[in-house]
mmCIF file of C-alpha atoms in Angstrom:
data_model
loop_
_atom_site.group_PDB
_atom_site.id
_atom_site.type_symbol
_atom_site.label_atom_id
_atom_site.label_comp_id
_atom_site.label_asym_id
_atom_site.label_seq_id
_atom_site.Cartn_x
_atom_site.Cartn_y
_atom_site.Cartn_z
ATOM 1 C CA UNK A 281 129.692 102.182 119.032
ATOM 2 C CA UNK A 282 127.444 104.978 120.148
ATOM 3 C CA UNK A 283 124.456 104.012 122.336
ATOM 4 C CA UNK A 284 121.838 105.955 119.882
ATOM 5 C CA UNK A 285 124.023 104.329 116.899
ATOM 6 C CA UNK A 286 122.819 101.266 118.233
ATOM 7 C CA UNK A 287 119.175 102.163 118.513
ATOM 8 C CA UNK A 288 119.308 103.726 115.305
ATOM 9 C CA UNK A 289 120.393 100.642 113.652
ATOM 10 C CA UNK A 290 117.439 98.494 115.450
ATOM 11 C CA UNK A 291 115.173 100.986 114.756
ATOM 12 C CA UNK A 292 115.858 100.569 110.689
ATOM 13 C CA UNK A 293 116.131 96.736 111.535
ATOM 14 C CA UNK A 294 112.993 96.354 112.978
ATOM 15 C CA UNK A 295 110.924 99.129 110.364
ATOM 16 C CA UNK A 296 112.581 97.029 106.982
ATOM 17 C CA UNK A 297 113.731 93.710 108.170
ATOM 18 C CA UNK A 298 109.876 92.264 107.509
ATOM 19 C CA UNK A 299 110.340 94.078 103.895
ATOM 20 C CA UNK A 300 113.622 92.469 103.100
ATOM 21 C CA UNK A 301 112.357 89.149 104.282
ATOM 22 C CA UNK A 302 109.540 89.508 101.912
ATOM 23 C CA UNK A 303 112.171 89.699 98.974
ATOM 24 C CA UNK A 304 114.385 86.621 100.483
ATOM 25 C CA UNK A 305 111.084 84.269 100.236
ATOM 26 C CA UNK A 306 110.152 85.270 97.042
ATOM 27 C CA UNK A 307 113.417 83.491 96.169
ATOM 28 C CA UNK A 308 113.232 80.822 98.068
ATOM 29 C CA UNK A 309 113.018 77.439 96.585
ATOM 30 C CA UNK A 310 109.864 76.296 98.958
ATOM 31 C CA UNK A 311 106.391 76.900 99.291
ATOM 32 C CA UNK A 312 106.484 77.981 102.949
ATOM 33 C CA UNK A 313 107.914 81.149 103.706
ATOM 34 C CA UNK A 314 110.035 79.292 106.693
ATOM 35 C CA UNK A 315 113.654 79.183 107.771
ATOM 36 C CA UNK A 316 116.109 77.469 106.828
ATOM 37 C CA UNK A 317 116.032 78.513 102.994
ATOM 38 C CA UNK A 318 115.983 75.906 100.686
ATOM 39 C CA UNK A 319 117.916 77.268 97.811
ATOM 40 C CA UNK A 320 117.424 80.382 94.918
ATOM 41 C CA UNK A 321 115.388 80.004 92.429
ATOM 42 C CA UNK A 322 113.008 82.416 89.929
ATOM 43 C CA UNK A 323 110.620 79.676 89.434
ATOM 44 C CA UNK A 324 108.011 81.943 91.542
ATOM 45 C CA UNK A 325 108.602 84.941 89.421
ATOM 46 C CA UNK A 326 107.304 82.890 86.432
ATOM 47 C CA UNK A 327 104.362 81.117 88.342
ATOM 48 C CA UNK A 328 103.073 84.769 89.275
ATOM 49 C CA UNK A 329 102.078 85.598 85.647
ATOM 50 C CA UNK A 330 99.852 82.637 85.226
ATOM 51 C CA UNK A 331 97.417 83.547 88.456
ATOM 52 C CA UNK A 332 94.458 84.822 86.254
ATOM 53 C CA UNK A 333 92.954 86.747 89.466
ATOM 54 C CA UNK A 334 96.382 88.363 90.711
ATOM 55 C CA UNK A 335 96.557 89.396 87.380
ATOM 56 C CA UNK A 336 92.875 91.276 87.404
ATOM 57 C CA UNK A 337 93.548 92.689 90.801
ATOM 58 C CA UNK A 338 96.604 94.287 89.123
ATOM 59 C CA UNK A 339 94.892 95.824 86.592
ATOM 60 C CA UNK A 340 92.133 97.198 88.121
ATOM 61 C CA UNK A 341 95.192 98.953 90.600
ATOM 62 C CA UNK A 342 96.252 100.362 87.843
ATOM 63 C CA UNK A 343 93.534 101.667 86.324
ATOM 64 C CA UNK A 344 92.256 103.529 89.532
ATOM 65 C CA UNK A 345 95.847 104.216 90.432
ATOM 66 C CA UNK A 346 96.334 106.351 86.745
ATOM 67 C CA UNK A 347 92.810 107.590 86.952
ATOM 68 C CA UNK A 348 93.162 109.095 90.788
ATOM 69 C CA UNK A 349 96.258 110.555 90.075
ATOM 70 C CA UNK A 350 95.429 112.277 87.303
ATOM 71 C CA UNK A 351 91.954 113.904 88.344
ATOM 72 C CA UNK A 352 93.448 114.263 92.168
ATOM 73 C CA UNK A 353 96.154 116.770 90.222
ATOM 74 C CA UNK A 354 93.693 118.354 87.760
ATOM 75 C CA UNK A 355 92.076 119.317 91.207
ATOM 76 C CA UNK A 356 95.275 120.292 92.965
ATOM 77 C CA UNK A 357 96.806 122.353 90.823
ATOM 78 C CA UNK A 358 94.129 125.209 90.600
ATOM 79 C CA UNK A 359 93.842 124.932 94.610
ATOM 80 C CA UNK A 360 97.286 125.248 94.866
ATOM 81 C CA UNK A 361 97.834 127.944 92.894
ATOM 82 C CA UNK A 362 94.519 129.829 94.686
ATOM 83 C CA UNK A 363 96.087 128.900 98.015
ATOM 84 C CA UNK A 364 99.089 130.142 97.581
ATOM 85 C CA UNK A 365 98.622 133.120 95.196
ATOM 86 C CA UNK A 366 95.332 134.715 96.687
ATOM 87 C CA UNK A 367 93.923 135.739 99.844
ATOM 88 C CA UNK A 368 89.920 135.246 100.889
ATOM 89 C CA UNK A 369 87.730 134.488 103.320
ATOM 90 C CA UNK A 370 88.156 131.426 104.845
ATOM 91 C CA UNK A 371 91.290 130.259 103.426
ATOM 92 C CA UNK A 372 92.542 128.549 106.317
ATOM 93 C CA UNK A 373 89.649 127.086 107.098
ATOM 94 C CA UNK A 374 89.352 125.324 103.612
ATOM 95 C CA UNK A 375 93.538 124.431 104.031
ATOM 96 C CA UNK A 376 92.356 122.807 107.103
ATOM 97 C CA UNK A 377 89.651 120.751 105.481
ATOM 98 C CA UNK A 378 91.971 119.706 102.666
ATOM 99 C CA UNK A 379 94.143 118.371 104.708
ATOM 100 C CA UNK A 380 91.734 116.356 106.919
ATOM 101 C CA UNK A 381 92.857 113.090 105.872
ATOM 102 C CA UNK A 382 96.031 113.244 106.663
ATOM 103 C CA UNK A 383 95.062 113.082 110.496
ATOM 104 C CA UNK A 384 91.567 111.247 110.434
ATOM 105 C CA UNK A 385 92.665 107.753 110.983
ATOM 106 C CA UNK A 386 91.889 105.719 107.910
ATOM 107 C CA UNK A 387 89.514 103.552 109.640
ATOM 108 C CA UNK A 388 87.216 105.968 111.195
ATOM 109 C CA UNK A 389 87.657 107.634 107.150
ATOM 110 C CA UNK A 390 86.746 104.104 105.836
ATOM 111 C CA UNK A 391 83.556 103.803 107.735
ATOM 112 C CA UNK A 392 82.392 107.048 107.104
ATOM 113 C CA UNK A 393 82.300 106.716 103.592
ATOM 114 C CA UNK A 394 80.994 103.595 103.501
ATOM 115 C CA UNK A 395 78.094 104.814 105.549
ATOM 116 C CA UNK A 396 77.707 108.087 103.046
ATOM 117 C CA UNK A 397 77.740 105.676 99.871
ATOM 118 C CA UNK A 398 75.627 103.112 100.740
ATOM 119 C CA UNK A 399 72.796 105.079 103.433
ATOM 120 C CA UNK A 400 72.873 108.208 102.348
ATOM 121 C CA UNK A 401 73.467 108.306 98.511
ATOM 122 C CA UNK A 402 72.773 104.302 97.932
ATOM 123 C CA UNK A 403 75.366 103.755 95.422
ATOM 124 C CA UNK A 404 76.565 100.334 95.030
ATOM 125 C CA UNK A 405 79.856 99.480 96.226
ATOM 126 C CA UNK A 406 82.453 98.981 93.074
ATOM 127 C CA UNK A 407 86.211 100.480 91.658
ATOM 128 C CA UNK A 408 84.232 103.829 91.115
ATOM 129 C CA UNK A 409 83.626 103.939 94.995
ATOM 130 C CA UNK A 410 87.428 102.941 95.419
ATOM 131 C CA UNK A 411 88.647 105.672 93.398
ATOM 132 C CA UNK A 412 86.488 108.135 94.828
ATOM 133 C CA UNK A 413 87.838 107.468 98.065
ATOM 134 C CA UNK A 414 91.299 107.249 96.981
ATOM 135 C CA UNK A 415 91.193 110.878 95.514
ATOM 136 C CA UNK A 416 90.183 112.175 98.822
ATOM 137 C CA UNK A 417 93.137 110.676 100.561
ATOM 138 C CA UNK A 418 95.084 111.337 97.781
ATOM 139 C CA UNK A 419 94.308 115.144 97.182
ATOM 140 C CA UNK A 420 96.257 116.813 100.715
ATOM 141 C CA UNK A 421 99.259 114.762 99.677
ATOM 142 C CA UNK A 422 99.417 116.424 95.576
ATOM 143 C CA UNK A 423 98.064 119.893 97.249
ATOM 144 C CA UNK A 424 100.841 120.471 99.690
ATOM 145 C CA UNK A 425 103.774 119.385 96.986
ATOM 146 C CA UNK A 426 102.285 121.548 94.541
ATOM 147 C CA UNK A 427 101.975 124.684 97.124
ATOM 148 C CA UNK A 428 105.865 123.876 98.356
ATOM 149 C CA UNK A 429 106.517 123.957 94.711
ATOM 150 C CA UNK A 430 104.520 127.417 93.381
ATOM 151 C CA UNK A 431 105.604 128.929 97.012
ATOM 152 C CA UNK A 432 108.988 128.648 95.653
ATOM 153 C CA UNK A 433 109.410 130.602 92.608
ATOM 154 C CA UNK A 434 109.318 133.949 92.096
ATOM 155 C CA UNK A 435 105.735 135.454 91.322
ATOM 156 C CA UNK A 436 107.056 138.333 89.558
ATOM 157 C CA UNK A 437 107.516 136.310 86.619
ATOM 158 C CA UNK A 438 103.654 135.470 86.091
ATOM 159 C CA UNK A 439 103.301 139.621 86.606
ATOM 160 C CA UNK A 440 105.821 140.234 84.232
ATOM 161 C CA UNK A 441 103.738 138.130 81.650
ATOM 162 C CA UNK A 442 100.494 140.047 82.995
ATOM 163 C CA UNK A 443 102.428 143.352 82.266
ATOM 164 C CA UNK A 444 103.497 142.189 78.706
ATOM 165 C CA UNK A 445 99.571 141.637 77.607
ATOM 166 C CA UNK A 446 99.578 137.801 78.110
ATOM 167 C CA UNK A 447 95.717 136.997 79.440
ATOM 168 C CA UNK A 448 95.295 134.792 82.451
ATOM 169 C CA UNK A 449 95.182 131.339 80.476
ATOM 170 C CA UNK A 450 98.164 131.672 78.534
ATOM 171 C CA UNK A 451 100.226 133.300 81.778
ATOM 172 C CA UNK A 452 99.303 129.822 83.679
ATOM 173 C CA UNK A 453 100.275 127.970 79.825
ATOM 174 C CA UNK A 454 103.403 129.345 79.360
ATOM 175 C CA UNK A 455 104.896 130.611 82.606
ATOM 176 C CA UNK A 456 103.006 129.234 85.845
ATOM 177 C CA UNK A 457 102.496 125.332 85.244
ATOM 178 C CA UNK A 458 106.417 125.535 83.340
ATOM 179 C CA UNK A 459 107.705 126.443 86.629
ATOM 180 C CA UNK A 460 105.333 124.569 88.540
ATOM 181 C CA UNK A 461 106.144 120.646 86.074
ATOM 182 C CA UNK A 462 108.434 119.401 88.657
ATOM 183 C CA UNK A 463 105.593 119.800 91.438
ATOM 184 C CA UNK A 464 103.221 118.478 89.080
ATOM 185 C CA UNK A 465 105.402 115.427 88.282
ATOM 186 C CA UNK A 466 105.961 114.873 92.120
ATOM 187 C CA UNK A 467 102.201 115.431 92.468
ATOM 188 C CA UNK A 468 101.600 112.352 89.723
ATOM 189 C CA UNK A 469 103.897 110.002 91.196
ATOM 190 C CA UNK A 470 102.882 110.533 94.782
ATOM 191 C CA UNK A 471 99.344 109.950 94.190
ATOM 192 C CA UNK A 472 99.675 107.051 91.958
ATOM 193 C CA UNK A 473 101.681 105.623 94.702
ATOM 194 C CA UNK A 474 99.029 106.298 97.545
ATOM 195 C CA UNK A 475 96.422 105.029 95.363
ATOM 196 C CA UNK A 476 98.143 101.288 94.324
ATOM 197 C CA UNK A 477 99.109 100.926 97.724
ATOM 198 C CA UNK A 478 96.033 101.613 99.941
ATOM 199 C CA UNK A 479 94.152 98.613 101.636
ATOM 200 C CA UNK A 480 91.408 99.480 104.155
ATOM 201 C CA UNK A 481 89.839 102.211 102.110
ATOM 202 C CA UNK A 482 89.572 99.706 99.218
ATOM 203 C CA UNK A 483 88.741 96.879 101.576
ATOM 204 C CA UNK A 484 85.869 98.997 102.590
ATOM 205 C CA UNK A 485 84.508 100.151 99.651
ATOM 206 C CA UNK A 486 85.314 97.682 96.519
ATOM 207 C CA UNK A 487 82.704 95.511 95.372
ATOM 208 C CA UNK A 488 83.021 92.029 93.540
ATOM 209 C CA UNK A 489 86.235 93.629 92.112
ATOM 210 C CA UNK A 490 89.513 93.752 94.186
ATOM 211 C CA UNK A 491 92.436 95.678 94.038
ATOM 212 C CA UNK A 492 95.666 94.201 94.313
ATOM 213 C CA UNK A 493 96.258 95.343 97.987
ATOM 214 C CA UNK A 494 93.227 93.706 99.149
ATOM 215 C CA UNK A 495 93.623 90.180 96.755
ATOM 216 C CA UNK A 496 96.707 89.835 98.486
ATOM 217 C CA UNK A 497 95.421 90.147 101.800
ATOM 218 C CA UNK A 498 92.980 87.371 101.177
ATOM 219 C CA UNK A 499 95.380 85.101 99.507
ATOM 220 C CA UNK A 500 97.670 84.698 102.851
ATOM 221 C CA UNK A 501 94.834 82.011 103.666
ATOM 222 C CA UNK A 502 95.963 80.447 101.117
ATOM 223 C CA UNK A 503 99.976 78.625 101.587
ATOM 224 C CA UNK A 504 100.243 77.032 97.855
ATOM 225 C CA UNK A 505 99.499 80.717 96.476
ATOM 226 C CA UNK A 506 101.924 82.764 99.008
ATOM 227 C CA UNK A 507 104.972 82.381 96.696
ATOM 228 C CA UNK A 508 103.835 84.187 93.891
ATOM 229 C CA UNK A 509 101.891 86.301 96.328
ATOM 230 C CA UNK A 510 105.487 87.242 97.686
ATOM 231 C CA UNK A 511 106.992 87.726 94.355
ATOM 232 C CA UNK A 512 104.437 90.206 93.136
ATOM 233 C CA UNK A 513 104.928 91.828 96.928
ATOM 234 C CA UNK A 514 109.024 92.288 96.139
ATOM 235 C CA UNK A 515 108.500 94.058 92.271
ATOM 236 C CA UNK A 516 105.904 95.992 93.655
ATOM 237 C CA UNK A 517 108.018 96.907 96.444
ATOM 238 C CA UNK A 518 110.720 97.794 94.481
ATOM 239 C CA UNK A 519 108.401 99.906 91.846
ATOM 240 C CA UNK A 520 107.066 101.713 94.586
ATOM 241 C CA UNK A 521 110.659 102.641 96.074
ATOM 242 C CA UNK A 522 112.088 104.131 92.461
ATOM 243 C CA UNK A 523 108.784 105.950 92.511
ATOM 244 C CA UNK A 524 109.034 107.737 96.309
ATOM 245 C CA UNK A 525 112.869 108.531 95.211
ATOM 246 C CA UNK A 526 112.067 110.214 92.022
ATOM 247 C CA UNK A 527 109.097 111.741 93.632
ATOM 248 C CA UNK A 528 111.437 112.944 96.403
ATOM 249 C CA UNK A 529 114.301 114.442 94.167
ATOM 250 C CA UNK A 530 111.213 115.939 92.074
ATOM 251 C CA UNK A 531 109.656 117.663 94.974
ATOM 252 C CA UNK A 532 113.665 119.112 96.409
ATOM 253 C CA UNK A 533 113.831 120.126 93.377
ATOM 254 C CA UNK A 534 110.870 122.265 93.239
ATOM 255 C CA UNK A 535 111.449 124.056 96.822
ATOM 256 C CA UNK A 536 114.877 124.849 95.996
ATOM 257 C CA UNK A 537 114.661 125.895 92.169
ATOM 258 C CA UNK A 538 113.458 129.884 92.140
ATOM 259 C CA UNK A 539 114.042 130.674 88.397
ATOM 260 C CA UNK A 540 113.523 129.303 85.545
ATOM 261 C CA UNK A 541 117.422 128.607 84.517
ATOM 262 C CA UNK A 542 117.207 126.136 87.602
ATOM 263 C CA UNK A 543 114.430 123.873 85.956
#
């Protein structure tokens, strides 16, 4: 076996071997997620639907996850197609602002908001402050697949419907956001995911209401709760993973697809 074989396989060990662990406790017939394994059982599957405040933490995920993604998208998709379709002053310099959060470390971005909403504007910390953070971290991610996407098809098309008499509104109807659904879908699934998965923005900014990253976090105090804690990890896990795939085949689909009869 190959030397960077070897490291190759480490490497993948040591990224998912905590993740698949996660999974083998979940069904694990103890409380403690120690070795030896005591035996298979779904007994902490059922236990996880009866934890009143997992439950609420999951819900208010959701809610903030849908709502993010879908105003984070409704904001993409017109500076997507203004990015990539038109040229003005300062352009890269509002690219380059977009996509600020992908290299600010979340921390230092965690702090600074927290400072903004509470000194400077004095708004109470609660889910609204959550989600507002979340669509800032959220919006470089659905702007870039949407600009790989409407880079990728042939602009002619929306000219053609110009030419023909169609006015700007029903061009971007019926020819650019067509063209431009598999982005869009991407878009939708990737922030959704970014948004039910984030912890220290939400740790920062939530109020008396937690999301389901940061509930879970404070249950691993807890050893009598860490079972169901695990088994809500592992579906969440395994959501998340169909998600990134679909998003992933989604957002192929739209750099390599340059006509319509590919869609």
């Amino acid at each position: 076996m190959r030397p960077l074989t070897i490291y190759a396989a480490l490497f993948m060990a040591f990224i998912y071997g905590p993740v698949l662990l996660l999974v083998v406790f979940s069904l694990n017939d103890n409380t403690f997620a120690t070795f030896p394994l005591k035996g298979f059982t779904l007994r902490h599957y059922v236990e996880m639907w009866s934890q009143a405040p997992m439950l609420a933490a999951l819900g208010n995920s959701l809610r903030i996850g849908l709502g993010v993604t879908l105003l984070t998208t409704a904001i993409a998709i017109p500076a997507a197609l203004a990015l990539t379709r038109f040229r003005f002053p300062g352009k890269p310099a509002i690219l380059g602002a977009m996509m600020l959060p992908l290299v600010i470390p979340s921390i230092v971005l965690a702090v600074s908001l927290l400072v903004i909403i509470l000194k400077f504007l004095n708004i109470p910390l609660s889910l609204w402050t959550v989600a507002a953070g979340h669509v800032l971290i959220c919006l470089p991610f659905c702007t870039s697949v949407l600009m790989s996407r409407m880079e990728g098809f042939d602009p002619s098309l929306e000219e053609a419907s110009r030419d023909l008499g169609s006015p700007p509104w029903q061009t971007f109807r019926r020819v650019t956001l067509p063209l431009a659904m598999p982005g869009v879908i991407s878009s939708l699934l990737l922030g959704f995911i970014i948004s039910f998965d984030e912890f220290v923005i939400a740790f920062f900014l939530t109020g008396t209401d937690n999301t389901l990253p940061v509930y879970l976090y404070s249950q691993l105090r807890f050893p009598n709760r860490l079972p169901a804690t695990l088994a809500l990890g592992s579906l969440i896990l395994v959501g998340s993973t169909l998600l990134v795939v679909i998003a992933e085949i989604l957002r192929r689909r739209g750099v390599q697809s340059n006509n319509p009869g590919d869609l």
